[in-house]
Amino acid sequence: MNLDFSQIVPYIPFMLKGIWTTIQFVIVSIIVGSILGTVLALFKIGTVKPLRWFADAYTSIFRGTPLILQLMIIYYSVPQLTGYDIEAFTSAVLAFGLNSSAYISEIIRAGIQAVDKGQMEAAQALGIPYRAMMKDIILPQALKNILPALMNEFITLTKESAIVSTIGYLDLMRRAQVVGSDLFRNFEPLLFVGFIYWCMVMVLTVIGRMIERRLKLSD
Amino acid sequence: MINVQNLYKKFGSNLVLNDISATIKSGEVVSIIGPSGSGKSTLLRCLNLLEQPTSGTVLINGVDLSAKGANIDRSRQQIGMVFQHFHLFPHLTVLQNLTYAPIKVKGLKRAEANEQAKGLLAKVGLSDKAAAYPSSLSGGQKQRVAIARALAMEPELLLFDEPTSALDPEMVKEVLDVMKDLAKSGMTMVVVTHEMGFAREVADRVIFLDHGTLVEEGSPADFFDNPKTERARDFLEKVL
Ligand SMILES: Nc1ncnc2c1ncn2[C@@H]1O[C@H](COP(=O)(O)OP(=O)(O)OP(=O)(O)O)[C@@H](O)[C@H]1O
Ligand SMILES: [Mg+2]
């Protein structure tokens, strides 16, 4: 066994830049996924049948097929269908945002439905309109059930983000591969970015624990 | 005030309310009693449309609640409801529980709403609990807050669904006392209850349900001392 980390030293700034590219893309994906996921969750618990049907079908498709396939389809099919090239970043955000919105909508739906039915009845009996009830009574309570699961989803998304290296987006993973082929040594750069992924996930985990503890305190 | 006409309610193929007609006048206190599963809660919940009747009409002050396009939220503002399990909003303080709907729904100013809420808390004997969260209250205190919350909307009618049956015995009285005061002050009340003592003492009228049918109704004295039907006699023998 001969590990030699000295050779990757000149490449470290190049790889560290990948942290930012990865975080950038993860954050935008989380935002897209959360907004879409909330809308889908509201469709699912609402009373409008076509919207419910749409949200269920959407979830089924995005959870039922591989993420890497969804990414490839978006990256390759958009130019083929429209004639416009799509940037790696845009297709990555689209694929991850659309995909995680399916998971997030399930998390939010379950969180809302776990709120005691009596809460909704008490609000209705007071004549509180639906929107206000959702915003001020139901969602704040649902957040307790939702936040821990949501943190998990964000962690998964951070790790899975490595998939975007397959379409050439210069994220952490891709940068490790570039360095690897430059040096004809793959192990060291891979270990290096592996450690960085682990650190990022640990940060998220700690934030998640802190949120959970604060929620418990307010009980 | 309330006029129920030929009300039917089915859950699937299960007929839970069978042709109920009844009138409740302003200022009246009516007790609904009957065996478990007879449809008491369902009838009560049809009065503010938490349950949609299968057929029949519910008129509140002449307005048909069950009609298509009726403004249900608006009508519900006139009908307060107190639940067996309180259903206070756990993430809001006692004061916020009382002021949320008046501010949001009736457009009261915060200062006005706070003022009014404090008055109501004094009325139910909980002035010192304004800043507390529901989880720190006893069952009896929770239910008194729930009554105050309903009153904060200044309803014309209050519905109670077994308000004391989730309480420890020593807390029943404090809640019944609040309800008695309300009855004396002229509030229109419909009370589903297993407390026969309360029904006898406070109610102006008793409605007896069995298997979804309105079997008998009358003054408490008549009903408890001279039940006319076999079914009412059977029921009273069991509970008294
Ligand atoms: N949401 C529902 N879905 C299906 N069936 C229901 C529903 N709510 C009530 N029922 C049925 O309707 C019947 C009457 O129920 P209801 O709760 O009105 O009785 P109740 O007189 O209030 O009984 P209790 O004294 O036990 O509270 C019961 O057989 C019950 O199983
Ligand atoms: Mg009941």
Short mmCIF file of C-alpha atoms and ligand atoms in Angstrom, two decimals:
data_model
loop_
_atom_site.label_atom_id
_atom_site.label_comp_id
_atom_site.label_asym_id
_atom_site.label_seq_id
_atom_site.Cartn_x
_atom_site.Cartn_y
_atom_site.Cartn_z
CA MET A 1 0.00 0.00 0.00
CA ASN A 2 1.45 3.33 -0.97
CA LEU A 3 -0.68 6.36 -0.22
CA ASP A 4 0.86 9.66 -1.19
CA PHE A 5 -1.16 12.73 -0.40
CA SER A 6 1.67 15.16 -1.17
CA GLN A 7 0.94 14.98 -4.91
CA ILE A 8 -2.61 16.31 -4.53
CA VAL A 9 -1.50 19.36 -2.56
CA PRO A 10 -1.31 21.66 -5.65
CA TYR A 11 -4.84 20.55 -6.58
CA ILE A 12 -6.39 21.29 -3.20
CA PRO A 13 -7.63 24.82 -4.02
CA PHE A 14 -9.17 23.44 -7.22
CA MET A 15 -11.01 20.74 -5.26
CA LEU A 16 -12.02 23.06 -2.43
CA LYS A 17 -13.76 25.26 -4.99
CA GLY A 18 -16.01 22.27 -5.57
CA ILE A 19 -17.46 22.77 -2.10
CA TRP A 20 -19.00 26.01 -3.24
CA THR A 21 -20.25 24.60 -6.58
CA THR A 22 -21.82 21.70 -4.76
CA ILE A 23 -23.36 23.82 -1.99
CA GLN A 24 -24.68 26.31 -4.53
CA PHE A 25 -26.45 23.65 -6.47
CA VAL A 26 -27.71 21.82 -3.37
CA ILE A 27 -29.19 25.02 -1.91
CA VAL A 28 -30.98 26.01 -5.11
CA SER A 29 -32.30 22.46 -5.46
CA ILE A 30 -33.55 22.49 -1.87
CA ILE A 31 -35.35 25.78 -2.44
CA VAL A 32 -36.97 24.57 -5.67
CA GLY A 33 -37.82 21.22 -4.05
CA SER A 34 -39.29 22.81 -0.92
CA ILE A 35 -41.52 25.28 -2.74
CA LEU A 36 -42.78 22.69 -5.23
CA GLY A 37 -43.06 20.10 -2.47
CA THR A 38 -45.24 22.37 -0.33
CA VAL A 39 -47.54 23.09 -3.26
CA LEU A 40 -47.81 19.38 -4.07
CA ALA A 41 -48.51 18.57 -0.40
CA LEU A 42 -51.33 21.11 -0.34
CA PHE A 43 -52.73 19.52 -3.51
CA LYS A 44 -52.60 16.11 -1.83
CA ILE A 45 -54.55 17.12 1.27
CA GLY A 46 -56.93 19.41 -0.62
CA THR A 47 -60.35 18.54 -1.93
CA VAL A 48 -59.82 19.24 -5.64
CA LYS A 49 -59.70 15.77 -7.20
CA PRO A 50 -57.68 16.55 -10.39
CA LEU A 51 -54.97 18.30 -8.35
CA ARG A 52 -54.81 15.40 -5.94
CA TRP A 53 -54.56 13.00 -8.81
CA PHE A 54 -51.81 15.05 -10.44
CA ALA A 55 -49.75 15.28 -7.23
CA ASP A 56 -50.03 11.55 -6.62
CA ALA A 57 -49.05 10.67 -10.17
CA TYR A 58 -46.14 13.12 -10.04
CA THR A 59 -44.85 11.63 -6.80
CA SER A 60 -45.23 8.11 -8.10
CA ILE A 61 -43.20 8.85 -11.24
CA PHE A 62 -40.36 10.73 -9.56
CA ARG A 63 -40.02 8.22 -6.74
CA GLY A 64 -40.43 5.26 -9.04
CA THR A 65 -37.55 5.95 -11.43
CA PRO A 66 -33.80 6.41 -10.85
CA LEU A 67 -32.65 9.95 -10.20
CA ILE A 68 -29.72 9.57 -12.57
CA LEU A 69 -32.17 8.65 -15.33
CA GLN A 70 -34.24 11.78 -14.64
CA LEU A 71 -31.07 13.85 -14.78
CA MET A 72 -29.99 12.34 -18.11
CA ILE A 73 -33.44 12.78 -19.61
CA ILE A 74 -33.53 16.46 -18.71
CA TYR A 75 -29.94 17.10 -19.80
CA TYR A 76 -30.15 15.34 -23.16
CA SER A 77 -33.82 15.69 -24.08
CA VAL A 78 -34.15 19.45 -23.73
CA PRO A 79 -31.63 20.21 -26.52
CA GLN A 80 -33.07 17.44 -28.65
CA LEU A 81 -36.64 18.68 -28.28
CA THR A 82 -36.13 22.45 -28.26
CA GLY A 83 -32.85 22.99 -30.00
CA TYR A 84 -31.56 24.98 -27.04
CA ASP A 85 -28.62 23.74 -25.05
CA ILE A 86 -29.27 23.44 -21.38
CA GLU A 87 -26.54 24.21 -18.93
CA ALA A 88 -25.36 21.44 -16.65
CA PHE A 89 -26.24 23.57 -13.63
CA THR A 90 -29.79 24.23 -14.83
CA SER A 91 -30.54 20.62 -15.65
CA ALA A 92 -29.00 19.48 -12.36
CA VAL A 93 -31.15 21.90 -10.36
CA LEU A 94 -34.23 20.91 -12.37
CA ALA A 95 -33.68 17.20 -11.88
CA PHE A 96 -32.86 17.46 -8.17
CA GLY A 97 -35.53 20.06 -7.45
CA LEU A 98 -38.26 18.11 -9.23
CA ASN A 99 -37.13 14.83 -7.70
CA SER A 100 -36.82 16.05 -4.14
CA SER A 101 -40.16 17.90 -4.35
CA ALA A 102 -41.78 14.47 -4.67
CA TYR A 103 -40.13 13.30 -1.46
CA ILE A 104 -40.65 16.59 0.34
CA SER A 105 -44.35 16.66 -0.55
CA GLU A 106 -44.75 13.26 1.10
CA ILE A 107 -42.92 14.47 4.22
CA ILE A 108 -45.11 17.56 4.47
CA ARG A 109 -48.32 15.68 3.74
CA ALA A 110 -47.57 13.14 6.45
CA GLY A 111 -46.63 15.93 8.84
CA ILE A 112 -49.90 17.77 8.27
CA GLN A 113 -51.97 14.63 8.55
CA ALA A 114 -50.28 13.75 11.83
CA VAL A 115 -51.74 16.91 13.38
CA ASP A 116 -54.76 15.99 15.50
CA LYS A 117 -57.94 16.24 13.44
CA GLY A 118 -59.55 18.09 16.32
CA GLN A 119 -57.32 21.09 15.61
CA MET A 120 -58.88 21.56 12.20
CA GLU A 121 -62.37 21.09 13.61
CA ALA A 122 -61.76 23.60 16.38
CA ALA A 123 -60.53 26.13 13.82
CA GLN A 124 -63.49 25.49 11.53
CA ALA A 125 -65.91 25.79 14.42
CA LEU A 126 -64.50 29.26 15.11
CA GLY A 127 -65.16 30.25 11.52
CA ILE A 128 -61.45 30.58 10.67
CA PRO A 129 -61.01 30.49 6.86
CA TYR A 130 -59.02 27.63 5.31
CA ARG A 131 -55.88 29.59 4.40
CA ALA A 132 -55.51 31.21 7.80
CA MET A 133 -56.16 27.89 9.49
CA MET A 134 -53.43 26.18 7.46
CA LYS A 135 -50.92 28.98 7.92
CA ASP A 136 -51.41 29.81 11.60
CA ILE A 137 -52.85 26.67 13.20
CA ILE A 138 -52.01 23.52 11.24
CA LEU A 139 -48.63 24.17 9.57
CA PRO A 140 -46.86 25.48 12.72
CA GLN A 141 -47.84 22.27 14.48
CA ALA A 142 -46.96 20.10 11.48
CA LEU A 143 -43.48 21.64 11.40
CA LYS A 144 -42.57 19.57 14.47
CA ASN A 145 -43.15 16.37 12.55
CA ILE A 146 -41.73 17.74 9.32
CA LEU A 147 -38.40 19.34 10.23
CA PRO A 148 -36.46 16.25 11.33
CA ALA A 149 -37.57 14.31 8.24
CA LEU A 150 -36.79 17.30 6.08
CA MET A 151 -33.23 17.50 7.42
CA ASN A 152 -32.81 13.85 6.44
CA GLU A 153 -33.97 14.63 2.92
CA PHE A 154 -31.46 17.50 2.69
CA ILE A 155 -28.65 15.20 3.81
CA THR A 156 -29.63 12.62 1.21
CA LEU A 157 -29.74 15.32 -1.43
CA THR A 158 -26.28 16.57 -0.50
CA LYS A 159 -24.78 13.11 -0.91
CA GLU A 160 -26.73 12.23 -4.04
CA SER A 161 -25.62 15.50 -5.60
CA ALA A 162 -22.44 13.66 -6.64
CA ILE A 163 -24.49 12.20 -9.48
CA VAL A 164 -24.31 15.50 -11.37
CA SER A 165 -20.65 14.75 -12.09
CA THR A 166 -22.01 12.46 -14.81
CA ILE A 167 -23.17 15.41 -16.89
CA GLY A 168 -19.92 17.26 -16.46
CA TYR A 169 -20.94 19.75 -13.80
CA LEU A 170 -17.76 20.66 -11.95
CA ASP A 171 -18.88 19.72 -8.45
CA LEU A 172 -16.73 18.13 -5.75
CA MET A 173 -17.03 14.67 -7.21
CA ARG A 174 -16.21 15.73 -10.74
CA ARG A 175 -13.19 17.67 -9.53
CA ALA A 176 -11.83 14.58 -7.76
CA GLN A 177 -12.13 12.67 -11.02
CA VAL A 178 -10.38 15.44 -12.96
CA VAL A 179 -7.51 15.49 -10.49
CA GLY A 180 -7.41 11.70 -10.53
CA SER A 181 -6.95 11.47 -14.27
CA ASP A 182 -4.35 14.25 -14.19
CA LEU A 183 -2.25 12.41 -11.62
CA PHE A 184 -3.06 8.89 -12.74
CA ARG A 185 -3.91 8.34 -9.09
CA ASN A 186 -7.58 8.22 -8.08
CA PHE A 187 -7.55 7.01 -4.54
CA GLU A 188 -6.18 10.13 -2.82
CA PRO A 189 -8.42 12.74 -4.45
CA LEU A 190 -11.46 10.51 -3.93
CA LEU A 191 -10.61 10.08 -0.26
CA PHE A 192 -10.10 13.81 0.03
CA VAL A 193 -13.51 14.79 -1.36
CA GLY A 194 -15.10 11.89 0.52
CA PHE A 195 -13.89 13.53 3.71
CA ILE A 196 -15.36 16.86 2.59
CA TYR A 197 -18.77 15.27 1.85
CA TRP A 198 -18.68 13.68 5.29
CA CYS A 199 -17.94 17.07 6.91
CA MET A 200 -20.83 18.70 5.05
CA VAL A 201 -23.23 15.96 6.14
CA MET A 202 -21.99 16.26 9.73
CA VAL A 203 -22.72 19.99 9.71
CA LEU A 204 -26.26 19.29 8.49
CA THR A 205 -26.68 16.56 11.09
CA VAL A 206 -25.64 18.89 13.90
CA ILE A 207 -28.03 21.59 12.66
CA GLY A 208 -30.78 18.96 12.53
CA ARG A 209 -30.09 17.88 16.13
CA MET A 210 -30.17 21.49 17.27
CA ILE A 211 -33.53 22.08 15.61
CA GLU A 212 -34.91 18.88 17.11
CA ARG A 213 -33.78 19.88 20.57
CA ARG A 214 -35.36 23.31 20.26
CA LEU A 215 -38.64 21.77 19.10
CA LYS A 216 -38.63 19.41 22.08
CA LEU A 217 -38.06 22.31 24.44
CA SER A 218 -41.14 24.14 23.20
CA ASP A 219 -43.35 21.14 24.04
CA MET B 1 -83.02 30.23 16.36
CA ILE B 2 -82.20 26.71 15.13
CA ASN B 3 -84.59 24.74 13.05
CA VAL B 4 -83.70 21.21 12.02
CA GLN B 5 -85.96 19.62 9.44
CA ASN B 6 -85.99 15.98 8.37
CA LEU B 7 -82.31 15.52 8.92
CA TYR B 8 -80.73 12.29 7.70
CA LYS B 9 -77.08 11.35 8.00
CA LYS B 10 -75.47 8.23 6.59
CA PHE B 11 -71.89 7.06 6.97
CA GLY B 12 -71.62 4.72 4.01
CA SER B 13 -74.65 2.51 4.38
CA ASN B 14 -74.87 3.12 8.12
CA LEU B 15 -77.89 5.33 8.86
CA VAL B 16 -76.79 7.36 11.88
CA LEU B 17 -79.48 10.06 11.97
CA ASN B 18 -82.95 9.06 10.93
CA ASP B 19 -85.38 11.87 10.12
CA ILE B 20 -84.59 14.27 12.97
CA SER B 21 -86.68 17.41 13.29
CA ALA B 22 -86.27 19.80 16.18
CA THR B 23 -86.44 23.47 17.06
CA ILE B 24 -84.31 25.31 19.56
CA LYS B 25 -85.41 28.76 20.66
CA SER B 26 -83.18 31.63 21.59
CA GLY B 27 -82.11 31.47 25.23
CA GLU B 28 -83.03 27.83 25.56
CA VAL B 29 -80.77 25.17 27.07
CA VAL B 30 -81.32 21.80 25.43
CA SER B 31 -79.68 18.56 26.53
CA ILE B 32 -79.23 15.73 24.08
CA ILE B 33 -78.96 12.38 25.80
CA GLY B 34 -78.97 8.78 24.67
CA PRO B 35 -76.91 5.60 24.61
CA SER B 36 -73.42 5.48 23.14
CA GLY B 37 -73.51 5.40 19.35
CA SER B 38 -77.04 6.77 19.15
CA GLY B 39 -75.91 9.72 17.02
CA LYS B 40 -75.72 12.52 19.60
CA SER B 41 -72.33 13.85 18.48
CA THR B 42 -73.27 13.51 14.82
CA LEU B 43 -76.45 15.54 15.36
CA LEU B 44 -74.52 18.23 17.19
CA ARG B 45 -71.86 18.35 14.47
CA CYS B 46 -74.53 18.71 11.80
CA LEU B 47 -75.62 21.93 13.50
CA ASN B 48 -72.37 23.69 12.56
CA LEU B 49 -71.73 21.54 9.52
CA LEU B 50 -68.62 19.83 10.80
CA GLU B 51 -70.66 16.93 9.46
CA GLN B 52 -72.48 17.38 6.15
CA PRO B 53 -76.07 16.08 6.43
CA THR B 54 -77.03 13.50 3.84
CA SER B 55 -80.39 15.22 3.46
CA GLY B 56 -82.60 17.64 5.32
CA THR B 57 -82.04 21.24 6.31
CA VAL B 58 -80.46 23.10 9.19
CA LEU B 59 -81.72 26.66 9.53
CA ILE B 60 -79.85 29.04 11.82
CA ASN B 61 -81.84 32.24 12.26
CA GLY B 62 -83.62 31.34 9.07
CA VAL B 63 -80.42 30.88 7.05
CA ASP B 64 -79.99 27.47 5.47
CA LEU B 65 -76.48 26.33 6.41
CA SER B 66 -76.53 23.24 4.27
CA ALA B 67 -77.53 25.10 1.10
CA LYS B 68 -75.04 25.21 -1.74
CA GLY B 69 -72.94 28.38 -1.65
CA ALA B 70 -73.89 29.21 1.93
CA ASN B 71 -71.15 31.12 3.71
CA ILE B 72 -70.34 28.47 6.28
CA ASP B 73 -67.45 30.33 7.93
CA ARG B 74 -69.72 33.30 8.52
CA SER B 75 -72.47 31.19 10.12
CA ARG B 76 -69.97 29.32 12.22
CA GLN B 77 -68.89 32.58 13.80
CA GLN B 78 -72.31 32.68 15.45
CA ILE B 79 -72.03 29.11 16.70
CA GLY B 80 -69.42 28.28 19.30
CA MET B 81 -68.39 24.70 19.96
CA VAL B 82 -66.80 23.03 22.97
CA PHE B 83 -65.30 19.59 22.42
CA GLN B 84 -64.83 16.62 24.67
CA HIS B 85 -61.07 16.80 24.22
CA PHE B 86 -60.81 20.62 24.31
CA HIS B 87 -58.73 21.00 21.12
CA LEU B 88 -56.96 24.10 22.35
CA PHE B 89 -54.21 25.32 20.02
CA PRO B 90 -51.10 23.95 21.77
CA HIS B 91 -48.61 26.32 20.13
CA LEU B 92 -50.47 29.43 21.31
CA THR B 93 -50.76 30.83 24.82
CA VAL B 94 -54.09 30.85 26.60
CA LEU B 95 -54.56 34.52 25.71
CA GLN B 96 -53.66 33.91 22.06
CA ASN B 97 -56.09 30.98 21.97
CA LEU B 98 -58.81 33.45 22.91
CA THR B 99 -57.76 36.34 20.68
CA TYR B 100 -56.70 34.60 17.47
CA ALA B 101 -60.13 34.17 15.91
CA PRO B 102 -61.59 37.53 17.01
CA ILE B 103 -58.58 39.33 15.50
CA LYS B 104 -58.31 37.22 12.36
CA VAL B 105 -61.95 36.60 11.63
CA LYS B 106 -63.85 39.51 13.12
CA GLY B 107 -61.11 42.08 12.60
CA LEU B 108 -60.85 43.17 16.22
CA LYS B 109 -57.84 45.30 17.18
CA ARG B 110 -55.31 43.41 19.26
CA ALA B 111 -55.82 45.69 22.27
CA GLU B 112 -59.60 45.22 22.12
CA ALA B 113 -59.25 41.47 21.75
CA ASN B 114 -56.83 41.27 24.69
CA GLU B 115 -59.16 43.32 26.84
CA GLN B 116 -62.11 41.11 25.99
CA ALA B 117 -60.09 37.91 26.48
CA LYS B 118 -58.98 39.01 29.93
CA GLY B 119 -62.59 39.65 30.88
CA LEU B 120 -63.55 36.16 29.72
CA LEU B 121 -60.66 34.54 31.57
CA ALA B 122 -61.81 36.30 34.73
CA LYS B 123 -65.29 34.97 34.11
CA VAL B 124 -64.06 31.37 33.97
CA GLY B 125 -61.71 31.93 36.91
CA LEU B 126 -58.41 31.73 35.06
CA SER B 127 -57.08 35.29 35.05
CA ASP B 128 -53.65 34.11 36.18
CA LYS B 129 -53.25 31.73 33.23
CA ALA B 130 -53.27 34.22 30.34
CA ALA B 131 -49.59 33.71 29.52
CA ALA B 132 -49.56 29.95 30.11
CA TYR B 133 -49.50 27.32 27.37
CA PRO B 134 -52.34 24.78 27.28
CA SER B 135 -50.00 21.88 28.07
CA SER B 136 -49.43 23.29 31.55
CA LEU B 137 -53.14 23.31 32.46
CA SER B 138 -55.27 20.66 34.11
CA GLY B 139 -58.17 19.14 32.18
CA GLY B 140 -60.73 21.27 33.94
CA GLN B 141 -58.73 24.41 33.27
CA LYS B 142 -58.32 23.45 29.60
CA GLN B 143 -62.03 23.03 29.21
CA ARG B 144 -62.74 26.38 30.85
CA VAL B 145 -60.27 28.01 28.45
CA ALA B 146 -62.01 26.24 25.57
CA ILE B 147 -65.34 27.68 26.71
CA ALA B 148 -63.81 31.13 26.96
CA ARG B 149 -62.31 30.72 23.48
CA ALA B 150 -65.74 29.91 22.07
CA LEU B 151 -67.27 32.88 23.91
CA ALA B 152 -64.63 35.24 22.53
CA MET B 153 -66.41 35.12 19.17
CA GLU B 154 -69.59 36.30 20.92
CA PRO B 155 -71.66 33.48 19.48
CA GLU B 156 -75.43 33.36 19.71
CA LEU B 157 -75.34 29.66 20.30
CA LEU B 158 -72.96 27.29 22.06
CA LEU B 159 -72.66 23.58 21.28
CA PHE B 160 -71.12 21.25 23.87
CA ASP B 161 -70.13 17.66 23.08
CA GLU B 162 -69.69 15.82 26.37
CA PRO B 163 -67.62 18.65 27.82
CA THR B 164 -66.91 16.84 31.09
CA SER B 165 -66.47 13.21 30.09
CA ALA B 166 -62.70 13.46 29.53
CA LEU B 167 -62.19 15.05 32.95
CA ASP B 168 -61.15 13.61 36.28
CA PRO B 169 -64.17 13.51 38.60
CA GLU B 170 -62.89 16.30 40.84
CA MET B 171 -62.74 18.68 37.88
CA VAL B 172 -66.22 18.10 36.54
CA LYS B 173 -67.84 20.57 38.88
CA GLU B 174 -65.70 23.57 37.95
CA VAL B 175 -66.69 23.14 34.30
CA LEU B 176 -70.36 22.50 35.03
CA ASP B 177 -70.43 25.61 37.22
CA VAL B 178 -69.19 27.74 34.33
CA MET B 179 -71.85 26.21 32.10
CA LYS B 180 -74.55 26.87 34.67
CA ASP B 181 -73.53 30.53 34.85
CA LEU B 182 -73.73 30.73 31.09
CA ALA B 183 -77.18 29.17 31.09
CA LYS B 184 -78.33 31.67 33.69
CA SER B 185 -76.99 34.56 31.63
CA GLY B 186 -79.37 33.57 28.84
CA MET B 187 -76.96 31.86 26.42
CA THR B 188 -78.56 29.46 23.99
CA MET B 189 -76.94 26.09 24.56
CA VAL B 190 -77.14 22.58 23.13
CA VAL B 191 -75.38 20.14 25.41
CA VAL B 192 -74.66 16.50 24.68
CA THR B 193 -74.00 15.04 28.08
CA HIS B 194 -73.88 11.98 30.26
CA GLU B 195 -74.35 14.18 33.32
CA MET B 196 -77.98 13.49 34.08
CA GLY B 197 -77.83 15.76 37.12
CA PHE B 198 -76.83 18.67 34.91
CA ALA B 199 -79.53 17.90 32.36
CA ARG B 200 -82.17 17.73 35.02
CA GLU B 201 -81.09 20.85 36.84
CA VAL B 202 -80.03 23.19 34.04
CA ALA B 203 -81.75 22.14 30.83
CA ASP B 204 -85.06 23.60 29.75
CA ARG B 205 -85.64 20.63 27.51
CA VAL B 206 -84.26 17.15 27.01
CA ILE B 207 -83.98 15.37 23.67
CA PHE B 208 -83.55 11.62 23.81
CA LEU B 209 -81.92 9.86 20.86
CA ASP B 210 -81.72 6.14 20.28
CA HIS B 211 -80.36 4.46 17.14
CA GLY B 212 -80.42 7.76 15.31
CA THR B 213 -84.08 8.43 15.99
CA LEU B 214 -85.47 11.21 18.12
CA VAL B 215 -87.48 9.01 20.46
CA GLU B 216 -88.71 11.45 23.02
CA GLU B 217 -88.41 15.08 24.07
CA GLY B 218 -89.77 17.10 26.91
CA SER B 219 -89.02 19.03 30.05
CA PRO B 220 -86.45 17.42 32.34
CA ALA B 221 -89.06 16.87 35.03
CA ASP B 222 -91.37 15.01 32.63
CA PHE B 223 -88.60 13.07 30.96
CA PHE B 224 -86.76 11.90 34.03
CA ASP B 225 -89.81 11.20 36.21
CA ASN B 226 -92.35 10.08 33.62
CA PRO B 227 -90.61 8.81 30.49
CA LYS B 228 -93.27 8.02 27.93
CA THR B 229 -91.45 5.44 25.85
CA GLU B 230 -90.11 2.01 26.68
CA ARG B 231 -86.70 2.88 25.24
CA ALA B 232 -86.32 5.97 27.41
CA ARG B 233 -87.35 3.98 30.49
CA ASP B 234 -84.75 1.31 29.70
CA PHE B 235 -82.04 3.91 29.20
CA LEU B 236 -82.86 5.80 32.39
CA GLU B 237 -82.89 2.60 34.42
CA LYS B 238 -79.36 1.93 33.28
CA VAL B 239 -77.88 5.38 33.88
CA LEU B 240 -79.68 6.65 36.98
N1 LIG C 1 -66.79 9.84 10.74
C1 LIG C 1 -67.51 8.71 10.87
N2 LIG C 1 -67.40 7.74 9.93
C2 LIG C 1 -68.13 6.60 10.03
N3 LIG C 1 -69.00 6.33 11.03
C3 LIG C 1 -69.14 7.26 12.00
C4 LIG C 1 -68.41 8.50 11.97
N4 LIG C 1 -68.76 9.22 13.05
C5 LIG C 1 -69.66 8.48 13.72
N5 LIG C 1 -69.91 7.30 13.10
C6 LIG C 1 -70.86 6.27 13.53
O1 LIG C 1 -72.09 6.90 13.75
C7 LIG C 1 -72.75 6.36 14.88
C8 LIG C 1 -73.12 7.47 15.83
O2 LIG C 1 -71.95 8.08 16.31
P1 LIG C 1 -71.97 9.30 17.30
O3 LIG C 1 -70.56 9.63 17.58
O4 LIG C 1 -72.84 10.37 16.77
O5 LIG C 1 -72.64 8.66 18.59
P2 LIG C 1 -72.77 9.27 20.03
O6 LIG C 1 -74.21 9.17 20.39
O7 LIG C 1 -72.13 10.59 20.10
O8 LIG C 1 -71.96 8.23 20.90
P3 LIG C 1 -71.04 8.46 22.19
O9 LIG C 1 -71.97 8.60 23.36
O10 LIG C 1 -70.24 7.21 22.28
O11 LIG C 1 -70.21 9.68 21.95
C9 LIG C 1 -71.82 5.33 15.48
O12 LIG C 1 -72.25 4.06 15.07
C10 LIG C 1 -70.49 5.67 14.86
O13 LIG C 1 -69.74 4.49 14.69
MG MG C 2 -70.38 11.39 21.04
#
